[in-house]
Amino acid sequence: MLVMSLPVRALASEADCKDIEFIFIRGSGETKDYGESYQAFKESLSEKMSAISLTTNFRDLDYPAVSVAEIGTLVGAFFSGGDSGSFGDSVNAGVAELKRVVNTTCPDSKFVLAGYSQGAMVISKTLSELNADKVIYAATFGDPKLFLPEGETSLFNPVPAACYNRDLSDYRRYVPDCFAYEGILGSYRPYEPEAFVDKLGTWCNDKDIMCSNFFGSN
């Protein structure tokens, strides 16, 4: 289950608008509004928000979230870094829709963004194009384009700084594998735009090859 502790502050509201819009971007092949990841996100945060006197809305972003079950889609995504073919088209559709939602929703509404797998990639690709003043927090889970420089190794540096708990990225929330460096599709750099410092967090489970290495921390 996806659970986060998010900074929440009093926000201005206007008629027919919500104070906070919670936007989830689902992973590859997940069903809109009924996917396990979206339901876990909504349930965990609805409970937290019930004690706060702010109006809220939850939505699962309307984009293809194309499945990678077909070998052609999977291979195409891998060799293009997720930029080409049906997978790339799906991600780009998500980017366009996320920008549209943030830019056209009520001007005083603020946003909490979260994405899983392909949906996390949509967020990390879009952040630099969003108005950070409108976003309270953005969370990526299992991002195939994750970048954690503290996990880099080399011939002369076989054990990365993260294994010594040094130089950790400030957006690193739960990444137990200290060798996690970049996602299976490469990485977006910088991963954290300057305007999103303290507004971005990333989660990557151990042995999740989408955002970690093949062997995990063991």
mmCIF file of C-alpha atoms in Angstrom:
data_model
loop_
_atom_site.group_PDB
_atom_site.id
_atom_site.type_symbol
_atom_site.label_atom_id
_atom_site.label_comp_id
_atom_site.label_asym_id
_atom_site.label_seq_id
_atom_site.Cartn_x
_atom_site.Cartn_y
_atom_site.Cartn_z
ATOM 1 C CA MET A 1 0.000 0.000 0.000
ATOM 2 C CA LEU A 2 1.253 3.503 -0.881
ATOM 3 C CA VAL A 3 1.280 5.674 2.236
ATOM 4 C CA MET A 4 2.792 9.155 2.485
ATOM 5 C CA SER A 5 3.100 11.895 5.035
ATOM 6 C CA LEU A 6 2.388 15.113 3.166
ATOM 7 C CA PRO A 7 2.781 18.736 4.195
ATOM 8 C CA VAL A 8 -0.667 20.339 4.264
ATOM 9 C CA ARG A 9 -1.439 24.003 4.829
ATOM 10 C CA ALA A 10 -4.550 26.152 4.684
ATOM 11 C CA LEU A 11 -5.337 27.042 1.096
ATOM 12 C CA ALA A 12 -7.575 29.614 -0.535
ATOM 13 C CA SER A 13 -10.744 28.319 -2.150
ATOM 14 C CA GLU A 14 -13.336 29.664 -4.555
ATOM 15 C CA ALA A 15 -16.864 28.644 -5.455
ATOM 16 C CA ASP A 16 -17.187 25.215 -7.097
ATOM 17 C CA CYS A 17 -13.453 24.551 -6.714
ATOM 18 C CA LYS A 18 -11.594 22.224 -4.416
ATOM 19 C CA ASP A 19 -8.810 23.317 -2.118
ATOM 20 C CA ILE A 20 -6.698 20.294 -3.013
ATOM 21 C CA GLU A 21 -6.782 18.120 -6.109
ATOM 22 C CA PHE A 22 -5.142 14.727 -5.602
ATOM 23 C CA ILE A 23 -3.990 13.413 -8.977
ATOM 24 C CA PHE A 24 -2.762 9.843 -9.366
ATOM 25 C CA ILE A 25 -1.109 8.573 -12.561
ATOM 26 C CA ARG A 26 -1.465 4.815 -12.753
ATOM 27 C CA GLY A 27 1.085 2.264 -13.901
ATOM 28 C CA SER A 28 1.299 0.273 -17.119
ATOM 29 C CA GLY A 29 -1.823 -1.749 -17.849
ATOM 30 C CA GLU A 30 -3.721 -0.638 -14.732
ATOM 31 C CA THR A 31 -7.442 0.037 -15.133
ATOM 32 C CA LYS A 32 -8.499 3.653 -14.701
ATOM 33 C CA ASP A 33 -10.196 4.321 -11.347
ATOM 34 C CA TYR A 34 -10.033 0.651 -10.322
ATOM 35 C CA GLY A 35 -6.310 -0.077 -10.279
ATOM 36 C CA GLU A 36 -4.834 -1.321 -7.015
ATOM 37 C CA SER A 37 -2.309 1.521 -6.836
ATOM 38 C CA TYR A 38 -4.891 4.285 -7.267
ATOM 39 C CA GLN A 39 -7.233 2.705 -4.748
ATOM 40 C CA ALA A 40 -4.435 2.411 -2.162
ATOM 41 C CA PHE A 41 -3.445 6.049 -2.764
ATOM 42 C CA LYS A 42 -7.015 7.285 -2.441
ATOM 43 C CA GLU A 43 -7.867 5.237 0.647
ATOM 44 C CA SER A 44 -4.739 6.158 2.591
ATOM 45 C CA LEU A 45 -5.023 9.890 1.920
ATOM 46 C CA SER A 46 -8.814 10.142 2.211
ATOM 47 C CA GLU A 47 -8.494 8.918 5.774
ATOM 48 C CA LYS A 48 -5.833 11.523 6.581
ATOM 49 C CA MET A 49 -7.762 14.354 4.938
ATOM 50 C CA SER A 50 -11.002 13.518 6.759
ATOM 51 C CA ALA A 51 -9.616 15.233 9.862
ATOM 52 C CA ILE A 52 -8.766 18.447 7.995
ATOM 53 C CA SER A 53 -11.309 21.095 7.021
ATOM 54 C CA LEU A 54 -10.298 21.410 3.369
ATOM 55 C CA THR A 55 -12.277 20.413 0.296
ATOM 56 C CA THR A 56 -10.620 17.710 -1.786
ATOM 57 C CA ASN A 57 -11.025 15.762 -4.994
ATOM 58 C CA PHE A 58 -9.305 12.563 -6.124
ATOM 59 C CA ARG A 59 -8.840 11.587 -9.735
ATOM 60 C CA ASP A 60 -6.966 8.945 -11.701
ATOM 61 C CA LEU A 61 -5.419 10.767 -14.654
ATOM 62 C CA ASP A 62 -7.103 9.979 -17.964
ATOM 63 C CA TYR A 63 -4.282 8.676 -20.150
ATOM 64 C CA PRO A 64 -3.625 5.333 -21.927
ATOM 65 C CA ALA A 65 -1.200 3.749 -19.396
ATOM 66 C CA VAL A 66 -0.413 1.249 -22.147
ATOM 67 C CA SER A 67 0.408 -2.265 -20.993
ATOM 68 C CA VAL A 68 3.913 -3.666 -21.509
ATOM 69 C CA ALA A 69 2.613 -7.245 -21.621
ATOM 70 C CA GLU A 70 3.142 -7.334 -25.383
ATOM 71 C CA ILE A 71 6.756 -8.077 -26.241
ATOM 72 C CA GLY A 72 6.870 -5.419 -28.965
ATOM 73 C CA THR A 73 5.803 -2.674 -26.574
ATOM 74 C CA LEU A 74 8.258 -3.849 -23.922
ATOM 75 C CA VAL A 75 11.231 -4.135 -26.265
ATOM 76 C CA GLY A 76 10.424 -0.821 -27.929
ATOM 77 C CA ALA A 77 10.247 0.943 -24.576
ATOM 78 C CA PHE A 78 13.524 -0.602 -23.421
ATOM 79 C CA PHE A 79 15.598 0.265 -26.473
ATOM 80 C CA SER A 80 14.191 3.789 -26.829
ATOM 81 C CA GLY A 81 14.438 4.704 -23.166
ATOM 82 C CA GLY A 82 10.653 4.881 -23.096
ATOM 83 C CA ASP A 83 10.540 7.623 -25.730
ATOM 84 C CA SER A 84 9.208 5.791 -28.795
ATOM 85 C CA GLY A 85 6.443 3.489 -29.950
ATOM 86 C CA SER A 86 3.155 2.956 -28.144
ATOM 87 C CA PHE A 87 4.824 3.279 -24.739
ATOM 88 C CA GLY A 88 6.358 6.645 -25.599
ATOM 89 C CA ASP A 89 3.047 7.817 -27.051
ATOM 90 C CA SER A 90 1.294 6.798 -23.825
ATOM 91 C CA VAL A 91 3.763 8.677 -21.642
ATOM 92 C CA ASN A 92 3.532 11.774 -23.830
ATOM 93 C CA ALA A 93 -0.267 11.626 -23.656
ATOM 94 C CA GLY A 94 0.017 11.508 -19.869
ATOM 95 C CA VAL A 95 2.354 14.491 -19.856
ATOM 96 C CA ALA A 96 -0.038 16.519 -22.004
ATOM 97 C CA GLU A 97 -3.053 15.579 -19.886
ATOM 98 C CA LEU A 98 -1.288 16.327 -16.591
ATOM 99 C CA LYS A 99 -0.265 19.775 -17.829
ATOM 100 C CA ARG A 100 -3.803 20.410 -19.066
ATOM 101 C CA VAL A 101 -5.367 19.452 -15.732
ATOM 102 C CA VAL A 102 -2.954 21.546 -13.659
ATOM 103 C CA ASN A 103 -3.227 24.556 -15.975
ATOM 104 C CA THR A 104 -7.004 24.572 -16.448
ATOM 105 C CA THR A 105 -8.362 23.562 -13.035
ATOM 106 C CA CYS A 106 -9.553 26.360 -10.733
ATOM 107 C CA PRO A 107 -6.769 28.905 -10.249
ATOM 108 C CA ASP A 108 -6.743 28.654 -6.444
ATOM 109 C CA SER A 109 -6.696 24.854 -6.335
ATOM 110 C CA LYS A 110 -3.447 23.189 -5.272
ATOM 111 C CA PHE A 111 -2.253 19.762 -6.328
ATOM 112 C CA VAL A 112 -0.769 16.635 -4.830
ATOM 113 C CA LEU A 113 0.644 14.391 -7.557
ATOM 114 C CA ALA A 114 1.557 10.731 -7.313
ATOM 115 C CA GLY A 115 2.470 8.195 -9.964
ATOM 116 C CA TYR A 116 3.382 4.532 -10.113
ATOM 117 C CA SER A 117 5.779 2.999 -12.684
ATOM 118 C CA GLN A 118 4.790 4.475 -16.076
ATOM 119 C CA GLY A 119 2.747 7.037 -14.152
ATOM 120 C CA ALA A 120 5.814 8.013 -12.117
ATOM 121 C CA MET A 121 7.642 8.579 -15.384
ATOM 122 C CA VAL A 122 4.850 10.893 -16.519
ATOM 123 C CA ILE A 123 5.378 12.992 -13.388
ATOM 124 C CA SER A 124 9.168 13.127 -13.571
ATOM 125 C CA LYS A 125 8.995 14.085 -17.249
ATOM 126 C CA THR A 126 6.434 16.837 -16.585
ATOM 127 C CA LEU A 127 7.689 18.498 -13.382
ATOM 128 C CA SER A 128 9.979 21.027 -15.032
ATOM 129 C CA GLU A 129 7.020 22.291 -17.086
ATOM 130 C CA LEU A 130 4.634 22.764 -14.159
ATOM 131 C CA ASN A 131 4.100 25.826 -12.011
ATOM 132 C CA ALA A 132 5.599 24.706 -8.694
ATOM 133 C CA ASP A 133 3.450 27.233 -6.821
ATOM 134 C CA LYS A 134 0.413 25.123 -7.696
ATOM 135 C CA VAL A 135 1.917 21.849 -6.476
ATOM 136 C CA ILE A 136 2.086 20.958 -2.783
ATOM 137 C CA TYR A 137 3.889 17.678 -3.305
ATOM 138 C CA ALA A 138 4.828 15.163 -6.005
ATOM 139 C CA ALA A 139 5.588 11.498 -5.290
ATOM 140 C CA THR A 140 7.027 8.906 -7.654
ATOM 141 C CA PHE A 141 6.858 5.164 -6.998
ATOM 142 C CA GLY A 142 8.950 2.707 -9.013
ATOM 143 C CA ASP A 143 9.987 5.289 -11.612
ATOM 144 C CA PRO A 144 11.741 3.687 -14.640
ATOM 145 C CA LYS A 145 13.517 7.034 -15.185
ATOM 146 C CA LEU A 146 14.653 7.535 -11.582
ATOM 147 C CA PHE A 147 18.013 9.199 -10.930
ATOM 148 C CA LEU A 148 19.904 8.790 -7.640
ATOM 149 C CA PRO A 149 23.510 9.969 -8.147
ATOM 150 C CA GLU A 150 24.527 8.587 -4.745
ATOM 151 C CA GLY A 151 24.125 5.086 -6.171
ATOM 152 C CA GLU A 152 26.679 5.474 -8.965
ATOM 153 C CA THR A 153 29.600 3.034 -9.103
ATOM 154 C CA SER A 154 32.778 2.908 -11.157
ATOM 155 C CA LEU A 155 35.929 0.830 -11.487
ATOM 156 C CA PHE A 156 37.588 2.950 -8.809
ATOM 157 C CA ASN A 157 34.440 3.394 -6.740
ATOM 158 C CA PRO A 158 32.759 -0.038 -6.569
ATOM 159 C CA VAL A 159 30.711 0.821 -3.464
ATOM 160 C CA PRO A 160 28.532 3.927 -3.913
ATOM 161 C CA ALA A 161 28.122 6.744 -1.386
ATOM 162 C CA ALA A 162 24.574 5.616 -0.592
ATOM 163 C CA CYS A 163 25.920 2.411 0.967
ATOM 164 C CA TYR A 164 27.709 4.621 3.507
ATOM 165 C CA ASN A 165 24.575 6.738 3.954
ATOM 166 C CA ARG A 166 26.361 9.709 2.379
ATOM 167 C CA ASP A 167 25.298 12.346 -0.143
ATOM 168 C CA LEU A 168 21.707 11.110 -0.230
ATOM 169 C CA SER A 169 19.355 12.968 -2.560
ATOM 170 C CA ASP A 170 16.871 15.063 -0.600
ATOM 171 C CA TYR A 171 13.973 13.498 -2.528
ATOM 172 C CA ARG A 172 14.984 9.947 -1.519
ATOM 173 C CA ARG A 173 12.196 8.677 0.761
ATOM 174 C CA TYR A 174 12.301 4.869 0.708
ATOM 175 C CA VAL A 175 15.007 3.274 -1.424
ATOM 176 C CA PRO A 176 16.628 0.427 0.537
ATOM 177 C CA ASP A 177 18.949 -0.591 -2.294
ATOM 178 C CA CYS A 178 22.054 1.575 -1.965
ATOM 179 C CA PHE A 179 23.098 0.583 -5.509
ATOM 180 C CA ALA A 180 19.972 2.136 -7.026
ATOM 181 C CA TYR A 181 21.332 4.655 -9.521
ATOM 182 C CA GLU A 182 18.928 5.079 -12.420
ATOM 183 C CA GLY A 183 15.819 3.388 -13.731
ATOM 184 C CA ILE A 184 15.661 0.585 -16.258
ATOM 185 C CA LEU A 185 14.838 3.135 -18.993
ATOM 186 C CA GLY A 186 17.630 5.535 -18.006
ATOM 187 C CA SER A 187 17.061 8.727 -16.057
ATOM 188 C CA TYR A 188 15.761 12.267 -16.227
ATOM 189 C CA ARG A 189 18.413 14.754 -15.131
ATOM 190 C CA PRO A 190 18.055 16.801 -13.092
ATOM 191 C CA TYR A 191 15.452 14.581 -11.504
ATOM 192 C CA GLU A 192 14.402 17.282 -9.055
ATOM 193 C CA PRO A 193 13.861 20.679 -10.712
ATOM 194 C CA GLU A 194 15.067 23.518 -8.510
ATOM 195 C CA ALA A 195 11.527 24.808 -8.010
ATOM 196 C CA PHE A 196 10.505 21.430 -6.535
ATOM 197 C CA VAL A 197 13.108 21.158 -3.789
ATOM 198 C CA ASP A 198 11.253 19.911 -0.660
ATOM 199 C CA LYS A 199 8.216 19.131 -2.845
ATOM 200 C CA LEU A 200 9.359 15.836 -4.376
ATOM 201 C CA GLY A 201 9.779 12.370 -2.912
ATOM 202 C CA THR A 202 10.625 9.040 -4.503
ATOM 203 C CA TRP A 203 10.003 5.465 -3.384
ATOM 204 C CA CYS A 204 11.604 2.340 -4.867
ATOM 205 C CA ASN A 205 11.145 -1.101 -3.333
ATOM 206 C CA ASP A 206 14.122 -3.411 -2.970
ATOM 207 C CA LYS A 207 14.659 -5.600 -6.058
ATOM 208 C CA ASP A 208 12.239 -3.512 -8.131
ATOM 209 C CA ILE A 209 14.178 -3.580 -11.399
ATOM 210 C CA MET A 210 12.136 -0.674 -12.777
ATOM 211 C CA CYS A 211 13.981 1.726 -10.485
ATOM 212 C CA SER A 212 16.681 -0.341 -8.768
ATOM 213 C CA ASN A 213 19.197 -2.997 -9.829
ATOM 214 C CA PHE A 214 18.583 -6.637 -10.623
ATOM 215 C CA PHE A 215 19.856 -7.950 -7.315
ATOM 216 C CA GLY A 216 18.611 -5.456 -4.736
ATOM 217 C CA SER A 217 20.490 -4.721 -1.547
ATOM 218 C CA ASN A 218 21.264 -8.348 -0.675
#
